[in-house]
mmCIF file of C-alpha atoms in Angstrom:
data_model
loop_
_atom_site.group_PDB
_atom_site.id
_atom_site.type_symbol
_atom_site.label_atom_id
_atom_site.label_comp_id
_atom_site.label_asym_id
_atom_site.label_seq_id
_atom_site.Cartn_x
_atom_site.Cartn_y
_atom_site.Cartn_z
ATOM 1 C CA UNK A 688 48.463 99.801 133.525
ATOM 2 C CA UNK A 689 50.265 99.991 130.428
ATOM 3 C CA UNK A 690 51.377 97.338 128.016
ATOM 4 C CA UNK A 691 54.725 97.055 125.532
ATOM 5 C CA UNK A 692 54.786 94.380 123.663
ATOM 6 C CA UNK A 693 54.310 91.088 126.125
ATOM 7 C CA UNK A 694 54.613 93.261 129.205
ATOM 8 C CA UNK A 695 52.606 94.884 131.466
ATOM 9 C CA UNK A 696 53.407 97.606 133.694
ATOM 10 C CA UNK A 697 51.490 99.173 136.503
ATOM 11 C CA UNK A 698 52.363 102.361 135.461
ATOM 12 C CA UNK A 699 52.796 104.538 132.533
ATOM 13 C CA UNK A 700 55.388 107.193 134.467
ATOM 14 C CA UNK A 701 58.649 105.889 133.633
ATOM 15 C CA UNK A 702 62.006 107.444 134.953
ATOM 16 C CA UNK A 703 64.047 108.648 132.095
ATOM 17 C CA UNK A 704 67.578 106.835 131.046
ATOM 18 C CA UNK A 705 69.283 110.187 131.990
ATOM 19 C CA UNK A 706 73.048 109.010 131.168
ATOM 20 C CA UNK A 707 75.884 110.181 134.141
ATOM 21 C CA UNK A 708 72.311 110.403 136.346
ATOM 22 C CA UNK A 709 70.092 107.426 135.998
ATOM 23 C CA UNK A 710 72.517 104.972 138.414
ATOM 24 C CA UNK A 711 71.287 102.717 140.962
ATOM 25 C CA UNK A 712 71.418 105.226 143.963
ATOM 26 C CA UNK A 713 69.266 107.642 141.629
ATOM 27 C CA UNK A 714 66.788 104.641 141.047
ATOM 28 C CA UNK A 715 66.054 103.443 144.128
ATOM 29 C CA UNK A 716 65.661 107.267 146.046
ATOM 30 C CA UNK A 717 63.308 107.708 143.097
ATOM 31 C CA UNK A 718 61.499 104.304 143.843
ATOM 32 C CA UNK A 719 60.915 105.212 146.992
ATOM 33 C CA UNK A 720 59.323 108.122 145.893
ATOM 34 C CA UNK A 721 56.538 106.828 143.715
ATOM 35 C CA UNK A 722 58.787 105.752 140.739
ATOM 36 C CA UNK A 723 56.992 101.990 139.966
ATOM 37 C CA UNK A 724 59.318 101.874 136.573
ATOM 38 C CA UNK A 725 62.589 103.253 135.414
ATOM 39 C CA UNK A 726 65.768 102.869 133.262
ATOM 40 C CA UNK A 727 69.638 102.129 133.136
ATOM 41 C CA UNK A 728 71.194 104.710 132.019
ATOM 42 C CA UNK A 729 72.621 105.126 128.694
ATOM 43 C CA UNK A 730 74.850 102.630 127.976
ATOM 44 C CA UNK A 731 77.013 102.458 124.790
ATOM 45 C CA UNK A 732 76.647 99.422 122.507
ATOM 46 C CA UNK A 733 80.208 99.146 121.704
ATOM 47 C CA UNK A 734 81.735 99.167 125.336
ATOM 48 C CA UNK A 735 79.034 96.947 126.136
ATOM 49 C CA UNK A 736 80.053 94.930 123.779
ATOM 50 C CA UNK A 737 83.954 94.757 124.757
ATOM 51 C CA UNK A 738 82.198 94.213 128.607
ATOM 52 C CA UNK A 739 84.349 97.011 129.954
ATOM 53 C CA UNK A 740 84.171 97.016 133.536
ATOM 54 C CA UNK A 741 82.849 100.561 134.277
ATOM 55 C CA UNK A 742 79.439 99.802 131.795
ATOM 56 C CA UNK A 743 79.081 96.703 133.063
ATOM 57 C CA UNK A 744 78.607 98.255 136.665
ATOM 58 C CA UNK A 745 76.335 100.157 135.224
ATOM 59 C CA UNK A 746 73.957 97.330 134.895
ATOM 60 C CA UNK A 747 74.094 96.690 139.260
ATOM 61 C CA UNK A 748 71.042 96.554 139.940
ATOM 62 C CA UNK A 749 69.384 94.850 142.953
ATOM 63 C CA UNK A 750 66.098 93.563 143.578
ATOM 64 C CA UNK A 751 64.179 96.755 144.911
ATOM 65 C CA UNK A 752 65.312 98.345 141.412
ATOM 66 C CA UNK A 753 62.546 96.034 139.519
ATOM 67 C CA UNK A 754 61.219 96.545 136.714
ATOM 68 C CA UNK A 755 64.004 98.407 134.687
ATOM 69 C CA UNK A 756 64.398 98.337 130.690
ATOM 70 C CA UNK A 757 67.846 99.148 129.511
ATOM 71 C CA UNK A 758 68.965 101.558 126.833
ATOM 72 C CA UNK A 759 71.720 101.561 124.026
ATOM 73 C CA UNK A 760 73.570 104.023 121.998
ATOM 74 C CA UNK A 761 74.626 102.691 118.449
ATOM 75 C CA UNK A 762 74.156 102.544 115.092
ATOM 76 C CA UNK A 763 75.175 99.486 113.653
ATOM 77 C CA UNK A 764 72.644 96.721 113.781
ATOM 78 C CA UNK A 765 74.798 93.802 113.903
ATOM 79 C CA UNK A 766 76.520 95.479 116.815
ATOM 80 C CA UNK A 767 73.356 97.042 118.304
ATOM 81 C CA UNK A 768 71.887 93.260 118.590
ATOM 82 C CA UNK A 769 75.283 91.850 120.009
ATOM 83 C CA UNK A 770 74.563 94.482 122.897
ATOM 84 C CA UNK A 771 71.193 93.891 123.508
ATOM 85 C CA UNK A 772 71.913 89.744 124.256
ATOM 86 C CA UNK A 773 74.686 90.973 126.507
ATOM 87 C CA UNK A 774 72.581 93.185 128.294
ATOM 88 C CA UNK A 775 70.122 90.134 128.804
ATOM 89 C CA UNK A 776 72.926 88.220 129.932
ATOM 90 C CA UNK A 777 74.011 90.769 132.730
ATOM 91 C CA UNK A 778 70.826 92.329 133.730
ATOM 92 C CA UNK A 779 66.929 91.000 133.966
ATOM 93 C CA UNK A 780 65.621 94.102 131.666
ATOM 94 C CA UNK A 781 61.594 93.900 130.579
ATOM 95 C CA UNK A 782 62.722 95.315 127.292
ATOM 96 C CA UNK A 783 65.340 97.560 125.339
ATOM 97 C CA UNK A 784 65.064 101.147 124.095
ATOM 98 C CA UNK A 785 67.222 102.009 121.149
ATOM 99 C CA UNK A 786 68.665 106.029 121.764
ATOM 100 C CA UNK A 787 67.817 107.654 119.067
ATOM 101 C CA UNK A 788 67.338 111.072 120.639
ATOM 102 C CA UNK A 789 71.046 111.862 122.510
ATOM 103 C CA UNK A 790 71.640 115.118 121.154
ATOM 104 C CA UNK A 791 75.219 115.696 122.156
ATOM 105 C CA UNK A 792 78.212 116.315 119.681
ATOM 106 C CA UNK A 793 80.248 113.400 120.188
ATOM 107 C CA UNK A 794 77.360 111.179 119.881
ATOM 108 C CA UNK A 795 76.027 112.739 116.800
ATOM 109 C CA UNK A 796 78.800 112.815 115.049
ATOM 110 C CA UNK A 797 79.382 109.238 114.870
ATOM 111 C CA UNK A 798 75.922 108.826 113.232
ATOM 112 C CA UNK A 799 74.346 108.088 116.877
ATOM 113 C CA UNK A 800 71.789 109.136 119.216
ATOM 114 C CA UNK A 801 69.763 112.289 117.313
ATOM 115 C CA UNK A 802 71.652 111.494 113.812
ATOM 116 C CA UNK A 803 69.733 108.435 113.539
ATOM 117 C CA UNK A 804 66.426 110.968 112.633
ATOM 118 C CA UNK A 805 68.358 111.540 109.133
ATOM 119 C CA UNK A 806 68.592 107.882 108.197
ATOM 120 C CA UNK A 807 65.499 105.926 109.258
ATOM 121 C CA UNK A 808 66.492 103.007 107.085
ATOM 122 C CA UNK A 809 69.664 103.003 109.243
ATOM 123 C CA UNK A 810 67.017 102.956 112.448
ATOM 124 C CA UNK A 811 64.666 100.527 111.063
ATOM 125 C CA UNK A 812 67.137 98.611 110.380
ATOM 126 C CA UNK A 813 68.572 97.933 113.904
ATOM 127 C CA UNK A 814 65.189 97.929 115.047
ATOM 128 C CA UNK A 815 64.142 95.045 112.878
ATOM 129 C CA UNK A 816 67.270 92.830 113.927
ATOM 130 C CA UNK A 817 66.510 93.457 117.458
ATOM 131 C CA UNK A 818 62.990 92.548 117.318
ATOM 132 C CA UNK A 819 63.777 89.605 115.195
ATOM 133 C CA UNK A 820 66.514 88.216 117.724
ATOM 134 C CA UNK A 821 66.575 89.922 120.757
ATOM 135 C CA UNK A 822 63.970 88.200 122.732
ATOM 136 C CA UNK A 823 62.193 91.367 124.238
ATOM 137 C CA UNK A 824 60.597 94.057 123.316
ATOM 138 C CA UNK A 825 61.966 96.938 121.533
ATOM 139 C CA UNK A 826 61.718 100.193 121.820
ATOM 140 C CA UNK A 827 63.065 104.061 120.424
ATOM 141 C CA UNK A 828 63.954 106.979 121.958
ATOM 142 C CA UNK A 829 63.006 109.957 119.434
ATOM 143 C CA UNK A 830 63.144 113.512 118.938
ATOM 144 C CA UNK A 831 60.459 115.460 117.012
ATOM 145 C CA UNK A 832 63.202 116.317 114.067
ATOM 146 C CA UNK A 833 67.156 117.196 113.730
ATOM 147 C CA UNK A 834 67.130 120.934 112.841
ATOM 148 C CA UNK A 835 63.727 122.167 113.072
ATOM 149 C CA UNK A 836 60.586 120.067 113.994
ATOM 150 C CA UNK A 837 59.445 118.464 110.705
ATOM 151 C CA UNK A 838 56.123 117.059 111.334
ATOM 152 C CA UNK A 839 56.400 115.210 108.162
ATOM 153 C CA UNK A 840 59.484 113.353 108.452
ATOM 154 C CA UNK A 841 58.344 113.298 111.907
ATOM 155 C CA UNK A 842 55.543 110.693 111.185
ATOM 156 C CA UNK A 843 57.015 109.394 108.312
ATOM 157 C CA UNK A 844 60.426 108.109 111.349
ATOM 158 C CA UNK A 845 57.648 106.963 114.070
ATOM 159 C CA UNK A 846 55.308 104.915 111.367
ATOM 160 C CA UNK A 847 58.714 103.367 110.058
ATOM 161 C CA UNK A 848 59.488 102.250 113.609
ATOM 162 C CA UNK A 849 56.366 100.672 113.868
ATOM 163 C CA UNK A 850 56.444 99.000 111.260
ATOM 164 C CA UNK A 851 60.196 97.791 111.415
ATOM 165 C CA UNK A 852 58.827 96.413 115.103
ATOM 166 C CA UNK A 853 58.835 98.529 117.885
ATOM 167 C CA UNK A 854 56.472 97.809 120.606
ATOM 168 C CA UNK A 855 56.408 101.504 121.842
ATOM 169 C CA UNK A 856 57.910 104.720 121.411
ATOM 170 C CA UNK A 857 59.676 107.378 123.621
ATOM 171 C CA UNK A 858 59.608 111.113 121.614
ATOM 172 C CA UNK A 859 61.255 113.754 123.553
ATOM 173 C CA UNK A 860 59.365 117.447 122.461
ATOM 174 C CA UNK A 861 62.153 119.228 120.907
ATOM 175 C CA UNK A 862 64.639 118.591 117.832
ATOM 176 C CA UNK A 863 68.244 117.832 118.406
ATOM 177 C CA UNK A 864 69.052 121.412 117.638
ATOM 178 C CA UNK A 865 66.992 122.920 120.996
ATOM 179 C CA UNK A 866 69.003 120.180 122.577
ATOM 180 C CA UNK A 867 66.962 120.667 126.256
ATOM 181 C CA UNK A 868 66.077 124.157 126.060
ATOM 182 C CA UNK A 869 63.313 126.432 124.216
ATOM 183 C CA UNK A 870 59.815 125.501 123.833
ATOM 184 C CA UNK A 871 58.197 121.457 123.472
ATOM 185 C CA UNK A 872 56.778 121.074 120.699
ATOM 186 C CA UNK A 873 53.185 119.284 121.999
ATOM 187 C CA UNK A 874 51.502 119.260 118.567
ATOM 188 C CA UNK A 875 53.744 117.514 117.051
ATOM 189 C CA UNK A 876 53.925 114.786 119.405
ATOM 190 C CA UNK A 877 50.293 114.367 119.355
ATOM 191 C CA UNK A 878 50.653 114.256 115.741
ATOM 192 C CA UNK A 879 53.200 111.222 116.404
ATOM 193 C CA UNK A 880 50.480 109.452 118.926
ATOM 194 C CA UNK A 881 47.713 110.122 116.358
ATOM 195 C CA UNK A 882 49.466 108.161 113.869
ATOM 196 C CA UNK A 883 50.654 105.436 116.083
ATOM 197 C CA UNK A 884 49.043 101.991 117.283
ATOM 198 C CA UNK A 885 52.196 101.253 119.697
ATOM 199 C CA UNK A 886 51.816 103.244 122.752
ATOM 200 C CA UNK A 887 53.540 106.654 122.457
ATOM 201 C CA UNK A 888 55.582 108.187 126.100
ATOM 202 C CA UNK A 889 56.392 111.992 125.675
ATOM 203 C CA UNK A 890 59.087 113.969 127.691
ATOM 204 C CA UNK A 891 60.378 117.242 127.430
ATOM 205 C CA UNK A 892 59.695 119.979 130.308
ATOM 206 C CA UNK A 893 57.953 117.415 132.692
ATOM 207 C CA UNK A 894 59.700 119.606 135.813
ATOM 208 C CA UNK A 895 56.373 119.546 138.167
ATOM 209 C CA UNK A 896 52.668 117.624 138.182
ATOM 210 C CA UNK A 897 50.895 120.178 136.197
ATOM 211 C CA UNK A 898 53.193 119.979 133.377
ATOM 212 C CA UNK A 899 52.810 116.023 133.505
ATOM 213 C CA UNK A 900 49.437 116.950 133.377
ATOM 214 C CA UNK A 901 49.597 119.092 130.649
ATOM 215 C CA UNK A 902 51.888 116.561 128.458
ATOM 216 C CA UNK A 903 48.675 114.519 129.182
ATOM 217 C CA UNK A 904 46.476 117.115 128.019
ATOM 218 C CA UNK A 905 48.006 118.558 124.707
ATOM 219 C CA UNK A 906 48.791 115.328 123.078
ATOM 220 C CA UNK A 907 46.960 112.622 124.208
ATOM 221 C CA UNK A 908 49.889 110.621 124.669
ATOM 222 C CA UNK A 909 49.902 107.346 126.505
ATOM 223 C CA UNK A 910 52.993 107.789 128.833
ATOM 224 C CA UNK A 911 55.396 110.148 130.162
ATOM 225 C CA UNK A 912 59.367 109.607 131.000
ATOM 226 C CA UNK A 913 60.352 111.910 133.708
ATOM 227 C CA UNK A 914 64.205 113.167 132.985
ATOM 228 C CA UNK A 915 65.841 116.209 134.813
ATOM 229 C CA UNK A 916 62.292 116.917 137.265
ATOM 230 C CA UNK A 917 63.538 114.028 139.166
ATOM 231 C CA UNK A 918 66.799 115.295 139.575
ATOM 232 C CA UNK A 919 67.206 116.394 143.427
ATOM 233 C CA UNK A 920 63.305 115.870 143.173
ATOM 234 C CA UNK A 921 62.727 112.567 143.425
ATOM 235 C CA UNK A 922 58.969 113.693 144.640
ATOM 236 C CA UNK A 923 57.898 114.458 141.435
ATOM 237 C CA UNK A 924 56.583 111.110 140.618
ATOM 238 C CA UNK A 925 53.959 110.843 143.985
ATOM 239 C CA UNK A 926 53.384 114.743 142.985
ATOM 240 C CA UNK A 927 52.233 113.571 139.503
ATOM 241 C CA UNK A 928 50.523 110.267 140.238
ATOM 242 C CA UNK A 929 48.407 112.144 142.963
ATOM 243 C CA UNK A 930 47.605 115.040 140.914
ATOM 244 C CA UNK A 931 46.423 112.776 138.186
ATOM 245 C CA UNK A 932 44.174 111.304 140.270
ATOM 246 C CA UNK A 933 42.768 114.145 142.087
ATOM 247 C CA UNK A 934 44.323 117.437 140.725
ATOM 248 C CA UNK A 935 46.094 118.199 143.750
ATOM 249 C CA UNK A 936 49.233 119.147 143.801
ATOM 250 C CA UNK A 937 51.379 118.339 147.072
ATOM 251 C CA UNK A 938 53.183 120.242 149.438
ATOM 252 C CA UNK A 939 56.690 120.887 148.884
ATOM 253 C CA UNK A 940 58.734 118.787 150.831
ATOM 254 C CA UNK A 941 60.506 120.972 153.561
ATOM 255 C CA UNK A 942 64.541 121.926 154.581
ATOM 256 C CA UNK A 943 64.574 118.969 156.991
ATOM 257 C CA UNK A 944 63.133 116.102 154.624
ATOM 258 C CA UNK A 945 64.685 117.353 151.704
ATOM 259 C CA UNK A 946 68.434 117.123 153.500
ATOM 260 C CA UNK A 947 67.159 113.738 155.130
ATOM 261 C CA UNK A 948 66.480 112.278 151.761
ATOM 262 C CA UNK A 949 69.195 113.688 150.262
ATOM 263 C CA UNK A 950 71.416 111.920 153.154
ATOM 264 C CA UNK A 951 69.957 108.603 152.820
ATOM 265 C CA UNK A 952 70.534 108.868 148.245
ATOM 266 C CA UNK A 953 74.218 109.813 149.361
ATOM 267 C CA UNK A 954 74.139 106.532 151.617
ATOM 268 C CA UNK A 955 73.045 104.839 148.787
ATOM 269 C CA UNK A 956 75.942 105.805 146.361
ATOM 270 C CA UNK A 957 78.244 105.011 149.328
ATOM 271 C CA UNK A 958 77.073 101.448 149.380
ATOM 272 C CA UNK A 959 76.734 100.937 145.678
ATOM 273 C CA UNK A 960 79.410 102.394 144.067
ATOM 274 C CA UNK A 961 82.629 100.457 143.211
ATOM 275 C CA UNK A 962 84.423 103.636 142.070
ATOM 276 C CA UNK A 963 87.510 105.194 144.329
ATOM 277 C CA UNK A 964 86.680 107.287 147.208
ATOM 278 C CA UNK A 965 88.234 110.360 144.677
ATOM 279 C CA UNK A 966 85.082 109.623 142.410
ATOM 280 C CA UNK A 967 82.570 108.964 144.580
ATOM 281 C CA UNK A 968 83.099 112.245 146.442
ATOM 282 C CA UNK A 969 82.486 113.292 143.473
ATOM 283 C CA UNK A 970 79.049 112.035 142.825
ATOM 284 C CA UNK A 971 77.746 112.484 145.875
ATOM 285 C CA UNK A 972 78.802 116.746 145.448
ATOM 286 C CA UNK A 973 76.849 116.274 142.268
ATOM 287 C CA UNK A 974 73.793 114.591 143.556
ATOM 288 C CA UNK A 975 73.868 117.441 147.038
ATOM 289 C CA UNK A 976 74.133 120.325 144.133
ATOM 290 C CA UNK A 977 70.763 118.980 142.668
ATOM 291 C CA UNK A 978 68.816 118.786 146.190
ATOM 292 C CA UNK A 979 70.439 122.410 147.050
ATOM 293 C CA UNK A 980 69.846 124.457 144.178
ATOM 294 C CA UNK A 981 66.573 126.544 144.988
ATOM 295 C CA UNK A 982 67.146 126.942 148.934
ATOM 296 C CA UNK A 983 67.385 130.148 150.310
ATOM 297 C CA UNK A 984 71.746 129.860 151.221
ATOM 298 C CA UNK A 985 71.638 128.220 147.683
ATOM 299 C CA UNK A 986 75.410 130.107 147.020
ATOM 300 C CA UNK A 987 76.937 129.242 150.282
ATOM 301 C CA UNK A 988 75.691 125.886 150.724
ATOM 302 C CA UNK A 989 76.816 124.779 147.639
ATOM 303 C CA UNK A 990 80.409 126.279 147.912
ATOM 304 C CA UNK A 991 80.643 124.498 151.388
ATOM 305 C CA UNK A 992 79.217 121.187 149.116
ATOM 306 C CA UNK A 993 81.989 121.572 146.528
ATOM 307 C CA UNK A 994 84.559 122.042 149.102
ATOM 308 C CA UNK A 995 84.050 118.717 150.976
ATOM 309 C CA UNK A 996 86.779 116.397 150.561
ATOM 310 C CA UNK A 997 84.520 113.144 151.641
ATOM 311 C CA UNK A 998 81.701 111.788 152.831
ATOM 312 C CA UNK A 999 82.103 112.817 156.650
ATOM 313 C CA UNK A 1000 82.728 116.359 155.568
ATOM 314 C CA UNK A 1001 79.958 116.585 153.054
ATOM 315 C CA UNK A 1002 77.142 115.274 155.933
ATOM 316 C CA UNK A 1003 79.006 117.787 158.795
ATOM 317 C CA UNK A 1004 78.044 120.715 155.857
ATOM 318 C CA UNK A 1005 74.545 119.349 155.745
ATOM 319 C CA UNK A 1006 73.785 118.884 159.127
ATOM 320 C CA UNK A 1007 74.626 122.517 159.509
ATOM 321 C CA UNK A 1008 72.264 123.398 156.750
ATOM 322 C CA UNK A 1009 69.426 121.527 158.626
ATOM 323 C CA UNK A 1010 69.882 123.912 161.848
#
């Protein structure tokens, strides 16, 4: 169990706020798969805000997707805060994560995600409003520096957080810079936990159960968020909560369950989404490339994915696979 702030969660594995990724079809395939706790995806404050229709479907939820926390992009406090109550007001979220890690362009630019590591009192400040007013607990989503890992500014960002409010923190192991390549950087997120009372979750790299394990090991931190393991893997999380336990890692699901699963998280974006058939061909080709991309036919079968034109074409392709 793991607390933040006046919660209490059974575990402290969390599935990441991956944004275009983290939807409900992802959740609940990775909930049935050992994930106890996850996010919404990314969701940006200011279209939040105007309640445009395609964010707020991003809060669907239903009530095998429980708990969830929700996530915003933003960097103005006043707005920031405005978001978090409508969040509250469309979703039952145990608390909210301020992104302050989204490395992307567009996002930085704007003084978002990542940029928010070069002015803390900009940070603090939204964290302070939405601890003050929100009604839940508040959390950030860091990085361990902007253009090279500063293990200064590093702790100087996390003890500011904690002491603006924040009831935990998420640090991803690389700077905005490495984006989600190169090396994590475990020593200086165990410098972060070290000088932290809030609980501290690390990600970066957690693709398998021995490198949860090894998050674990190198930085004592209390937590891990699973990102882009889970994706076409939504195993990983009974790999890692049984290898914690006993240090054994599991068998690797087969050809048959991996296509059987991957049928029934298509089924689920069939019956979830509320996009046009034209889309959600779409994101069901996405979610078959993720399942398909070590097996043996890896080329072919995902040239035969890509060229299905809907759902009845895209399950003929895998049923072929399964033979």
């Amino acid at each position: 169990m793991i607390r933040i702030g006046d919660k209490v969660f059974q575990t402290n594995v969390f599935l990441a706020p991956l944004a275009g990724c983290s939807d409900l079809p992802f959740r609940l395939i990775c909930r049935e798969h050992g994930a106890l706790m996850a996010f919404f995806e990314m969701i940006s404050s200011d279209a939040l805000v105007r309640e445009r229709e395609k964010t707020l479907s991003m809060l669907k939820s239903v009530p095998a997707d429980s708990p969830v926390a929700g996530q915003l992009l933003g960097s103005d406090a006043e707005l920031m805060l405005d978001a978090a109550l409508k969040m509250k007001e469309h979703a039952d979220v145990e608390f909210i994560d301020i992104n302050a890690a989204c490395p992307v362009r567009k996002v930085v630019v704007n003084g978002q995600g990542a940029a928010l590591f070069k002015t803390p009192e900009k940070l603090f400040a939204i964290i302070k409003i939405l601890a003050l007013k929100s009604g839940l607990p508040v959390t950030v989503k860091l990085r361990t520096g902007f253009d090279k890992s500063d293990t200064r500014a590093l702790i100087d960002v996390v003890r500011g957080c904690e002491g603006a409010g924040v009831s935990a923190i998420f640090l991803h192991g690389r700077t905005r810079a490495q984006m989600y390549g190169g090396d994590v950087d475990y020593e200086a997120i165990k410098m972060a936990k070290e000088n932290l009372s809030v609980p501290l979750f690390a990600s970066g790299n957690i693709l398998s159960a021995p490198l949860a394990n090894k998050m674990f090991e190198e930085t004592g931190c209390d937590g891990i968020i699973v990102a882009r393991g889970a994706m076409g893997n939504p195993w990983i999380f009974k790999d890692i909560n049984g290898f914690l336990k006993n240090g054994l890692c599991s068998p690797k699901p087969g050809k048959k369950q991996r296509i059987e699963t991957l049928k029934k998280h298509l089924s689920y974006i069939r019956k979830y989404s509320d996009l046009t058939d034209s889309s959600v061909i779409g994101l069901m080709r996405k979610a078959a490339l993720w399942y398909l991309k070590d097996f043996a036919s890896a080329a072919a079968a995902r040239g035969k994915v890509t060229g299905s034109q809907n759902y009845e074409e895209l399950l003929k392709v895998l049923d072929k696979l399964q033979i």
